PDB file of C-alpha atoms and ligand atoms in Angstrom:
ATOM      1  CA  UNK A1482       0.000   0.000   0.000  1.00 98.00           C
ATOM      2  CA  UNK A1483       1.014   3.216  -0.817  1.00 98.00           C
ATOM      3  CA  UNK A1484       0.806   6.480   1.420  1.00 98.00           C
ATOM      4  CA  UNK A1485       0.057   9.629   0.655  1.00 98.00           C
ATOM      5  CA  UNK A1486       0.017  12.848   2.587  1.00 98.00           C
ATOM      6  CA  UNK A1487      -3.269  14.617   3.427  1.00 98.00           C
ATOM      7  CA  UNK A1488      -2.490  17.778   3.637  1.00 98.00           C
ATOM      8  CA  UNK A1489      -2.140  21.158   1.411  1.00 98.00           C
ATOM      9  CA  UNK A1490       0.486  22.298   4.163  1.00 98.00           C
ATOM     10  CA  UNK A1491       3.879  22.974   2.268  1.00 98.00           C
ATOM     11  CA  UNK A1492       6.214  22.804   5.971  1.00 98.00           C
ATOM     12  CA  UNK A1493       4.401  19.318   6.276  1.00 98.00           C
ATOM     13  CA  UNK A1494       4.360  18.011   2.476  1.00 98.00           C
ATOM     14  CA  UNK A1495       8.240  18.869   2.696  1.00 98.00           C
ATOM     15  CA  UNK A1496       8.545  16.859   5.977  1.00 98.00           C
ATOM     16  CA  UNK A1497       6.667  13.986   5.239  1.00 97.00           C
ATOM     17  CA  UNK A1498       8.719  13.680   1.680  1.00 97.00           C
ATOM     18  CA  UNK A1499      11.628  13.753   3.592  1.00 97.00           C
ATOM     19  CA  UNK A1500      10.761  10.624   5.260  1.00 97.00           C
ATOM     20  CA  UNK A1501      10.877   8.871   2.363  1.00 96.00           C
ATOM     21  CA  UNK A1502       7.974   6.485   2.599  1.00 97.00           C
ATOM     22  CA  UNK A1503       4.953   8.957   0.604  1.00 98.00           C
ATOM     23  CA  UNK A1504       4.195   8.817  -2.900  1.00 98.00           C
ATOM     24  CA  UNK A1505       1.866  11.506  -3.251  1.00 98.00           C
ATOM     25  CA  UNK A1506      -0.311  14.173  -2.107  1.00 98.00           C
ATOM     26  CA  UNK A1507      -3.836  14.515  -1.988  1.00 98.00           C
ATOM     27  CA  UNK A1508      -5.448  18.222  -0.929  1.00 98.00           C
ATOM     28  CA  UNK A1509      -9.276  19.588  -0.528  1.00 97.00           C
ATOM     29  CA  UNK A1510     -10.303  23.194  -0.276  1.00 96.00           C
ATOM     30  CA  UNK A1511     -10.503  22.659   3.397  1.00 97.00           C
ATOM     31  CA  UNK A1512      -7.336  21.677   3.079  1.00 98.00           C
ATOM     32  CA  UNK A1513      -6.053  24.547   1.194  1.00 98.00           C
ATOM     33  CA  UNK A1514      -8.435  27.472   3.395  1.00 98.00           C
ATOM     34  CA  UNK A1515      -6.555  26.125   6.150  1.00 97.00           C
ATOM     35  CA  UNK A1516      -3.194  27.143   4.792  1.00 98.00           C
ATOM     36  CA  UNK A1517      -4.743  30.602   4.652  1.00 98.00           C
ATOM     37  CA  UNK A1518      -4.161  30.810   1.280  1.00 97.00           C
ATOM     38  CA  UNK A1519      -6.011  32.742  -1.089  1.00 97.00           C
ATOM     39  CA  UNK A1520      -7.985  32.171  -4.121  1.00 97.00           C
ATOM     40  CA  UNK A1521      -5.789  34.049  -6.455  1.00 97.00           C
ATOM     41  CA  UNK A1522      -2.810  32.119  -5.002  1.00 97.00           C
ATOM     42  CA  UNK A1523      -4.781  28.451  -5.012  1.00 98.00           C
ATOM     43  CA  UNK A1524      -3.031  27.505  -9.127  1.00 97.00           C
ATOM     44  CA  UNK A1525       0.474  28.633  -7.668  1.00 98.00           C
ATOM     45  CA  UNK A1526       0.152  26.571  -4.510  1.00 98.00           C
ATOM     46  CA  UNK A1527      -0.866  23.630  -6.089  1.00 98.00           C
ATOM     47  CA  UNK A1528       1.836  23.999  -8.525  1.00 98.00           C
ATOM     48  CA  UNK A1529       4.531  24.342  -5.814  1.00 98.00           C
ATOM     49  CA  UNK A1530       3.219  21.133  -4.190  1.00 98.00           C
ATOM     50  CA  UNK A1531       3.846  19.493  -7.251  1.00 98.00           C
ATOM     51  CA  UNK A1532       7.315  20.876  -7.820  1.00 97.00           C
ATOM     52  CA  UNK A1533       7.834  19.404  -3.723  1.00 97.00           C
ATOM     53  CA  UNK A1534       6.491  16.191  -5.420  1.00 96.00           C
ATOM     54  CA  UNK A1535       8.956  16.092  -8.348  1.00 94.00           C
ATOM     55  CA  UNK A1536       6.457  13.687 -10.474  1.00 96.00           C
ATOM     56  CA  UNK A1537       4.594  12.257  -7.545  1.00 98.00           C
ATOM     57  CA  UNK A1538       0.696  12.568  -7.866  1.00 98.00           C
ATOM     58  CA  UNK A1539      -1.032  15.422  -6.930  1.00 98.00           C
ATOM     59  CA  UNK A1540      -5.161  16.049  -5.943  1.00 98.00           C
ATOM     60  CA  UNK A1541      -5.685  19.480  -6.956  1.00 98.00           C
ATOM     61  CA  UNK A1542      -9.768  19.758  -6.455  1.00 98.00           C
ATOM     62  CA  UNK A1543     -11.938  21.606  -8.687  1.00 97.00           C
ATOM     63  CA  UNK A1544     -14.695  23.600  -7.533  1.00 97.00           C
ATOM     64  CA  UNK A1545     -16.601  24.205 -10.359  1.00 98.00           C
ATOM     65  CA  UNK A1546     -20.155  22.947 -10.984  1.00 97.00           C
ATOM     66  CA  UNK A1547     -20.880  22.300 -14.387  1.00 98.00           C
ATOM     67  CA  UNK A1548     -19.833  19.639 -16.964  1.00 98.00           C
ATOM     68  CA  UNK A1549     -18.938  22.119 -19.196  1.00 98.00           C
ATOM     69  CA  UNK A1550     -16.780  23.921 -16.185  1.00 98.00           C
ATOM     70  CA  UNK A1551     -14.758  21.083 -14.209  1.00 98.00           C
ATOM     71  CA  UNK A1552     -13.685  20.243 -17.700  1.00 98.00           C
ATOM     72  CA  UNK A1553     -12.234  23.576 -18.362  1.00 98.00           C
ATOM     73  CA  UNK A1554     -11.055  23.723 -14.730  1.00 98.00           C
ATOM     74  CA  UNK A1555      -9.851  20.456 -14.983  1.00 98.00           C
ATOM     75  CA  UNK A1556      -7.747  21.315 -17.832  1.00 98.00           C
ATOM     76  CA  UNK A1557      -6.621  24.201 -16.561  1.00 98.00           C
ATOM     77  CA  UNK A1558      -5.463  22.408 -13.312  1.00 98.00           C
ATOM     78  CA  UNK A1559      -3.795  19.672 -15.301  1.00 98.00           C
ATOM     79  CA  UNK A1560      -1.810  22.165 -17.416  1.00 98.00           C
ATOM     80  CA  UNK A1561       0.184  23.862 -13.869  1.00 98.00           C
ATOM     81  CA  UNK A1562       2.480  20.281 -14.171  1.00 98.00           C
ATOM     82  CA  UNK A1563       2.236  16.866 -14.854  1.00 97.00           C
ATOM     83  CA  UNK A1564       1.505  14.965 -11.567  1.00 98.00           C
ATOM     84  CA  UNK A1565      -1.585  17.363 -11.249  1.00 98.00           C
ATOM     85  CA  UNK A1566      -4.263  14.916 -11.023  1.00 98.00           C
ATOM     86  CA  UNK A1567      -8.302  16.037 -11.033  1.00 98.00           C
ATOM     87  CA  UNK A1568     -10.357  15.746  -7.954  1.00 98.00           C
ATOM     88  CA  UNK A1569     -13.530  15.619  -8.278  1.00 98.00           C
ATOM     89  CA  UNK A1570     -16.592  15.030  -5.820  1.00 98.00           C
ATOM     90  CA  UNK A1571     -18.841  12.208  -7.233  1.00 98.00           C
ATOM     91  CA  UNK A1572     -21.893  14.041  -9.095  1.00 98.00           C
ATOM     92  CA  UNK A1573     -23.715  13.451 -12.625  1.00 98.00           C
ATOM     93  CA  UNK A1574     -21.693  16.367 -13.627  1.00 98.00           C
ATOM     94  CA  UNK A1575     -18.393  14.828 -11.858  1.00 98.00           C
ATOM     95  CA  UNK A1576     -18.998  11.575 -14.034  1.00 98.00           C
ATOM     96  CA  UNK A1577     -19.776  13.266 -17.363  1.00 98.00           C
ATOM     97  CA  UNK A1578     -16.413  15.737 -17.023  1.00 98.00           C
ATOM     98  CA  UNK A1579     -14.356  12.384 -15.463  1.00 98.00           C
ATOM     99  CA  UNK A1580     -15.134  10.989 -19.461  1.00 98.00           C
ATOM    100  CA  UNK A1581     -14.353  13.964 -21.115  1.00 98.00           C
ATOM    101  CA  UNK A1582     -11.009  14.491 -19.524  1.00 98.00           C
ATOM    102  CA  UNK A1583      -9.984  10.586 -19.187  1.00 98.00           C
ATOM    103  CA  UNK A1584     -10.217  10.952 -23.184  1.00 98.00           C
ATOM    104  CA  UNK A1585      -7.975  13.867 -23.409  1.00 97.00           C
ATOM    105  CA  UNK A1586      -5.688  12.083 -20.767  1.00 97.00           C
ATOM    106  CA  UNK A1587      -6.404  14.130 -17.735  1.00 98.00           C
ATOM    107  CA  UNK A1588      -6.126  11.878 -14.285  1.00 98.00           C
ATOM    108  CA  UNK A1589      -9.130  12.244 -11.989  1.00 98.00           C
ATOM    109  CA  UNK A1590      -9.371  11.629  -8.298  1.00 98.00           C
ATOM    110  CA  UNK A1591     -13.106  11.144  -7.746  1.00 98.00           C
ATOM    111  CA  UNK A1592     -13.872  11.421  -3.988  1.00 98.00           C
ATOM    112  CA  UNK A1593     -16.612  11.545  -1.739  1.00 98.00           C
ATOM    113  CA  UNK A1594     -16.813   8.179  -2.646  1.00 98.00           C
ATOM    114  CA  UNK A1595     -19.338   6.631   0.462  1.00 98.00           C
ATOM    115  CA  UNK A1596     -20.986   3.440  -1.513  1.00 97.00           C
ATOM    116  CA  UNK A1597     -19.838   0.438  -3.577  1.00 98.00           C
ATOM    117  CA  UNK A1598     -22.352   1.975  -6.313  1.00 98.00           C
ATOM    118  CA  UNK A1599     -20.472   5.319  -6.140  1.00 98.00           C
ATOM    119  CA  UNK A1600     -17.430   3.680  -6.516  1.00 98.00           C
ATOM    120  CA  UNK A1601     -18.236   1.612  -9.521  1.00 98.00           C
ATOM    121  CA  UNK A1602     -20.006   4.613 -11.435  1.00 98.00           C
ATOM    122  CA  UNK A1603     -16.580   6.811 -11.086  1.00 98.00           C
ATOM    123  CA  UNK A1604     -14.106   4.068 -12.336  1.00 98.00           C
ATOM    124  CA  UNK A1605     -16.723   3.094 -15.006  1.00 98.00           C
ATOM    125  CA  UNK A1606     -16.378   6.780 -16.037  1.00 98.00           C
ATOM    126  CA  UNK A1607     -12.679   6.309 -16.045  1.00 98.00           C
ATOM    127  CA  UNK A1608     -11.663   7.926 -12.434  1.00 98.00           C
ATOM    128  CA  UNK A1609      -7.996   6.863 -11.869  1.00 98.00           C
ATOM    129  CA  UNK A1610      -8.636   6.976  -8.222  1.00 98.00           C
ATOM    130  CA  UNK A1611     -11.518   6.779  -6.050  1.00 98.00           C
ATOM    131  CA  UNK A1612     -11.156   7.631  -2.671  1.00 98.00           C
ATOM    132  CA  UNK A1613     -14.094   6.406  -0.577  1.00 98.00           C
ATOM    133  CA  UNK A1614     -14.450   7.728   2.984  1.00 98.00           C
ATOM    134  CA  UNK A1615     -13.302   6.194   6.346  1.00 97.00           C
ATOM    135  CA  UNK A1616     -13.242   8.495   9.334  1.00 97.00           C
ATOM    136  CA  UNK A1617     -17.033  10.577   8.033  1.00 97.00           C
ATOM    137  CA  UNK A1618     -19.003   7.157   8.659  1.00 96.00           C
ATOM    138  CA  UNK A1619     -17.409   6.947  12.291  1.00 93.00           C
ATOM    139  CA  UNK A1620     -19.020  10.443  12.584  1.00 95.00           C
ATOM    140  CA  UNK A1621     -21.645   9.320  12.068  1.00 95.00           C
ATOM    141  CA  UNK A1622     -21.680   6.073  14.545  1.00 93.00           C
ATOM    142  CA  UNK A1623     -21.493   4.032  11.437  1.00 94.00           C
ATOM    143  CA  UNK A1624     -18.405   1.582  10.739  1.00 95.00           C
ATOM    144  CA  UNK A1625     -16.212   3.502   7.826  1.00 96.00           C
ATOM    145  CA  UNK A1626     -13.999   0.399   8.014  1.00 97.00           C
ATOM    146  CA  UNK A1627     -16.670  -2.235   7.101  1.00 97.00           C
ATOM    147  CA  UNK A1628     -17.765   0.314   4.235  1.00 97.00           C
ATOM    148  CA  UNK A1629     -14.674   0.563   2.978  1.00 98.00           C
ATOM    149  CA  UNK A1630     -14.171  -3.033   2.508  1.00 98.00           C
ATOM    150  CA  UNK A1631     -16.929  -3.337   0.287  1.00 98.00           C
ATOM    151  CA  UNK A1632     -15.382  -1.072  -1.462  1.00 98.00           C
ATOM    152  CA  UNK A1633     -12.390  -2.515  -2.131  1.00 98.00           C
ATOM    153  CA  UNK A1634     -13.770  -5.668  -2.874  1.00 98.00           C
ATOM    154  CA  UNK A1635     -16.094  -4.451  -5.374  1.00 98.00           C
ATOM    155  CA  UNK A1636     -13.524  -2.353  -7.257  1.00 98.00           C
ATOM    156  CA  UNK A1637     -10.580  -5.121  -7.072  1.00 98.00           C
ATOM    157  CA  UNK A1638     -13.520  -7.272  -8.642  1.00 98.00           C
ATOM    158  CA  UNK A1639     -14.061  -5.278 -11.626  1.00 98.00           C
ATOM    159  CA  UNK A1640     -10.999  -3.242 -12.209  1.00 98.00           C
ATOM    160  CA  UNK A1641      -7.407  -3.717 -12.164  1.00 98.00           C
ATOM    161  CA  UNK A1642      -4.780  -1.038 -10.066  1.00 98.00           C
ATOM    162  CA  UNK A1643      -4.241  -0.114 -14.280  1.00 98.00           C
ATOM    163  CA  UNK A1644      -7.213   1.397 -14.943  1.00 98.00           C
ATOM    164  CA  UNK A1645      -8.247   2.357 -11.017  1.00 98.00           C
ATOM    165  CA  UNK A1646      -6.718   3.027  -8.107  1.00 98.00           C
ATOM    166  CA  UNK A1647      -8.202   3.081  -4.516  1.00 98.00           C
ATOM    167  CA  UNK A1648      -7.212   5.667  -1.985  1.00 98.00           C
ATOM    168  CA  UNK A1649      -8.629   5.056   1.528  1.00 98.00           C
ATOM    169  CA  UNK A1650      -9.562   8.780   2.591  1.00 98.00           C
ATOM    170  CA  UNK A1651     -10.671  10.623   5.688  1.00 98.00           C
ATOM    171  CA  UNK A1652      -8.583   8.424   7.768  1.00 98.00           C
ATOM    172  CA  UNK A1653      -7.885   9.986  11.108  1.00 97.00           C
ATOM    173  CA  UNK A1654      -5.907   7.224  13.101  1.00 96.00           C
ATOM    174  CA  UNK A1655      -2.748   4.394  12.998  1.00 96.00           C
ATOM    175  CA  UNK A1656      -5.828   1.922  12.884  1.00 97.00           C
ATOM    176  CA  UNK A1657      -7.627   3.515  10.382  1.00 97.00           C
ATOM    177  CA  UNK A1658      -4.705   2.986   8.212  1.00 98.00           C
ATOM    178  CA  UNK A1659      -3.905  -0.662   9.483  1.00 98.00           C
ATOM    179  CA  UNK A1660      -7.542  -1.838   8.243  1.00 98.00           C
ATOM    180  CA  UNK A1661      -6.882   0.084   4.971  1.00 98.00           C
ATOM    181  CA  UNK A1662      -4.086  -1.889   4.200  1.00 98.00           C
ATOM    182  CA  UNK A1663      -5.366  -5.209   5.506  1.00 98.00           C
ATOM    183  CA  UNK A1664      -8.466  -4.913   3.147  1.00 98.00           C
ATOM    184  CA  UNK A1665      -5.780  -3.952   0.531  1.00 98.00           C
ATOM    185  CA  UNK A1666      -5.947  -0.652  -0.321  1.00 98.00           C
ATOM    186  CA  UNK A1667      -4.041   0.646  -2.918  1.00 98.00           C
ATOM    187  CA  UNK A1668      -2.811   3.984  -1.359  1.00 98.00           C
ATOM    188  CA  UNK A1669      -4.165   5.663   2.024  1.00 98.00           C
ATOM    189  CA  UNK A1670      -4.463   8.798   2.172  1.00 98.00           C
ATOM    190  CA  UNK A1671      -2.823  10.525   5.505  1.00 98.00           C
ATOM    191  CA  UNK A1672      -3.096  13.988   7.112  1.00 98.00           C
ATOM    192  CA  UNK A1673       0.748  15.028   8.913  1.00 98.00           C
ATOM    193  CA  UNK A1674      -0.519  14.599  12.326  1.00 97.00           C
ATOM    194  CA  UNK A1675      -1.704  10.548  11.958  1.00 98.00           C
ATOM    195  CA  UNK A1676       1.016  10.044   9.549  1.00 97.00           C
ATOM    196  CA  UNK A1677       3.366  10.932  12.664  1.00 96.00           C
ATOM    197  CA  UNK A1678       1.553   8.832  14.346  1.00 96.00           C
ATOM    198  CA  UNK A1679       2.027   6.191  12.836  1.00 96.00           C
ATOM    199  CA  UNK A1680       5.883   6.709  12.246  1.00 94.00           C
ATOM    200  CA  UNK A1681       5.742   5.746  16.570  1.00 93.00           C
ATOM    201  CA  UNK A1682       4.718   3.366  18.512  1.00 93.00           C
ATOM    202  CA  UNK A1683       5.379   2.813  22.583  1.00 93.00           C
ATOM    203  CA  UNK A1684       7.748  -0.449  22.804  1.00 96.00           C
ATOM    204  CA  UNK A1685       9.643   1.461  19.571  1.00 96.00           C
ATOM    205  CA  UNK A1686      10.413   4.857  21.825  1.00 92.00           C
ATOM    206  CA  UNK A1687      11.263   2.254  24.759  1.00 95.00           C
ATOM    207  CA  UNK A1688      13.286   0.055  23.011  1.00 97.00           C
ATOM    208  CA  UNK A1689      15.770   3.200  21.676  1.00 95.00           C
ATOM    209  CA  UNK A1690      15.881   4.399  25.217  1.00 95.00           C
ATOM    210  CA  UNK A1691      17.311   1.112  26.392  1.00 97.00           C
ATOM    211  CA  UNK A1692      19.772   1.094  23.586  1.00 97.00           C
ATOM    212  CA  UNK A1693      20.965   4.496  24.747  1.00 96.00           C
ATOM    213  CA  UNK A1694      21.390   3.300  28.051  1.00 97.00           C
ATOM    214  CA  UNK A1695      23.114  -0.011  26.641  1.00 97.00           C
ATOM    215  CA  UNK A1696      25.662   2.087  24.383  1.00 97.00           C
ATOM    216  CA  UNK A1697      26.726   4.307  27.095  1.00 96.00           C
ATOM    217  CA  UNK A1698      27.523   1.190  29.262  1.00 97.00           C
ATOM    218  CA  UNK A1699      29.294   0.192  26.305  1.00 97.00           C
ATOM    219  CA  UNK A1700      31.081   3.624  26.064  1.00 96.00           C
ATOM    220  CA  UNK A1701      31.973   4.059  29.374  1.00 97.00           C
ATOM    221  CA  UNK A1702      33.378   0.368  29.681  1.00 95.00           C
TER     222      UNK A1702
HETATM  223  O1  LIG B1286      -9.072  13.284   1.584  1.00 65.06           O
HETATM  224  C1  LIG B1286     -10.294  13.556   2.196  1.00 65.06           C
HETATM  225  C2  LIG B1286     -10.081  13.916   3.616  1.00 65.06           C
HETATM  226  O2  LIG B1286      -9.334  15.091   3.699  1.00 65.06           O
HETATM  227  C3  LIG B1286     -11.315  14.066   4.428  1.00 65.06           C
HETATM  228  O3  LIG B1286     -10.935  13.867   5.744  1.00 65.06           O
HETATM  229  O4  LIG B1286     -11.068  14.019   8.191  1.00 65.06           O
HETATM  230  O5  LIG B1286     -12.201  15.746   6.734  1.00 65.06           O
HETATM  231  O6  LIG B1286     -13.097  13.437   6.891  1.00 65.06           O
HETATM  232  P1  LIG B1286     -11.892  14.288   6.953  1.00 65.06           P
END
């Protein structure tokens, strides 16, 4: 399973790239209004992401409404650099634009994804990811984990990692991301703060505190 960072943060994107272990980014205007970025800075943000990326994919989200305009903004997203891939939320208009730009060879990340039947209409429109939702059904007292293994095992029966990829999303916890990658998830999505999370672990943090002990004894022998 691959990770990528949730996050449109640049401090954290150029942490958690540092780390070695994330092959992509995945951001949401949430994600970019908490930046406190602007709209007439959103294009150059998402293009700097990418550059921080160097070829690594890249959710840029549009927030247009009709067919006709999430193709243009689509395109126009696409264009700032070539690891710019599409999101889109799942919508009639979502699936007719996902067609359009799948023929001119435009990625799309189709999210929002909360049913198998939501996930079958985006890849059958040619999404290149769908990223169904984890943490939102826990919200709502409902188990995101069981929902996303239907998920998975509908996609995986229909559609090879080729033609679409699944990115467990809204995942808020180490477990979260455990299940994702027992059900076999091809990527999970991670914001910086469970990401680090995950990077630790109690007998881990223990374990290098004895072996500092242990080398000084070794030192001072
Ligand atoms: O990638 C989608 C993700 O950002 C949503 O997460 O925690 O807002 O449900 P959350």
């Amino acid at each position: 399973m691959k990770f990528f960072i949730d996050t449109a943060n640049l401090e954290e994107i150029k942490t958690a790239m540092s780390w070695g272990c994330v092959a992509g980014v995945t951001t949401n205007p949430t994600l970019y209004a908490r930046t406190g970025g602007k709209l007439a800075d959103f294009e150059n943000h998402m293009v700097h992401i990418a550059e921080l990326c160097e070829g690594l994919p890249v959710s840029a989200e549009s927030t247009a409404k009709t067919v006709d305009e999430m193709i243009e903004e689509g395109k126009r997203l696409a264009a700032l650099a070539p690891n710019i891939v599409v999101k889109l939320p799942i919508c009639a208009e979502s699936l007719a634009a996902t067609k359009v730009l799948k023929q001119e060879g435009v990625d799309v990340n189709m999210t929002l994804i909360f049913s198998i039947p939501q996930a079958l209409m985006a890849a059958s429109a040619g999404a290149r990811y769908v990223s169904p939702f984890v943490g939102r059904f826990d919200d709502i007292a409902e188990d995101g984990v069981e929902q996303l293994a239907g998920i998975i095992e509908a996609i995986k029966t229909y559609y090879t990692p080729d033609q679409t990829e699944i990115i467990a999303a809204s995942l808020r916890t180490p477990n979260h991301v455990a299940q994702a990658a027992l059900l076999g998830s091809d990527i999970a999505t991670v914001p910086y703060a469970a990401l680090e999370k995950c990077l630790h672990h109690p007998l881990t943090d223990r374990g290098l505190e004895a072996f500092e002990l242990d080398w000084k004894k070794v030192q001072e022998a």
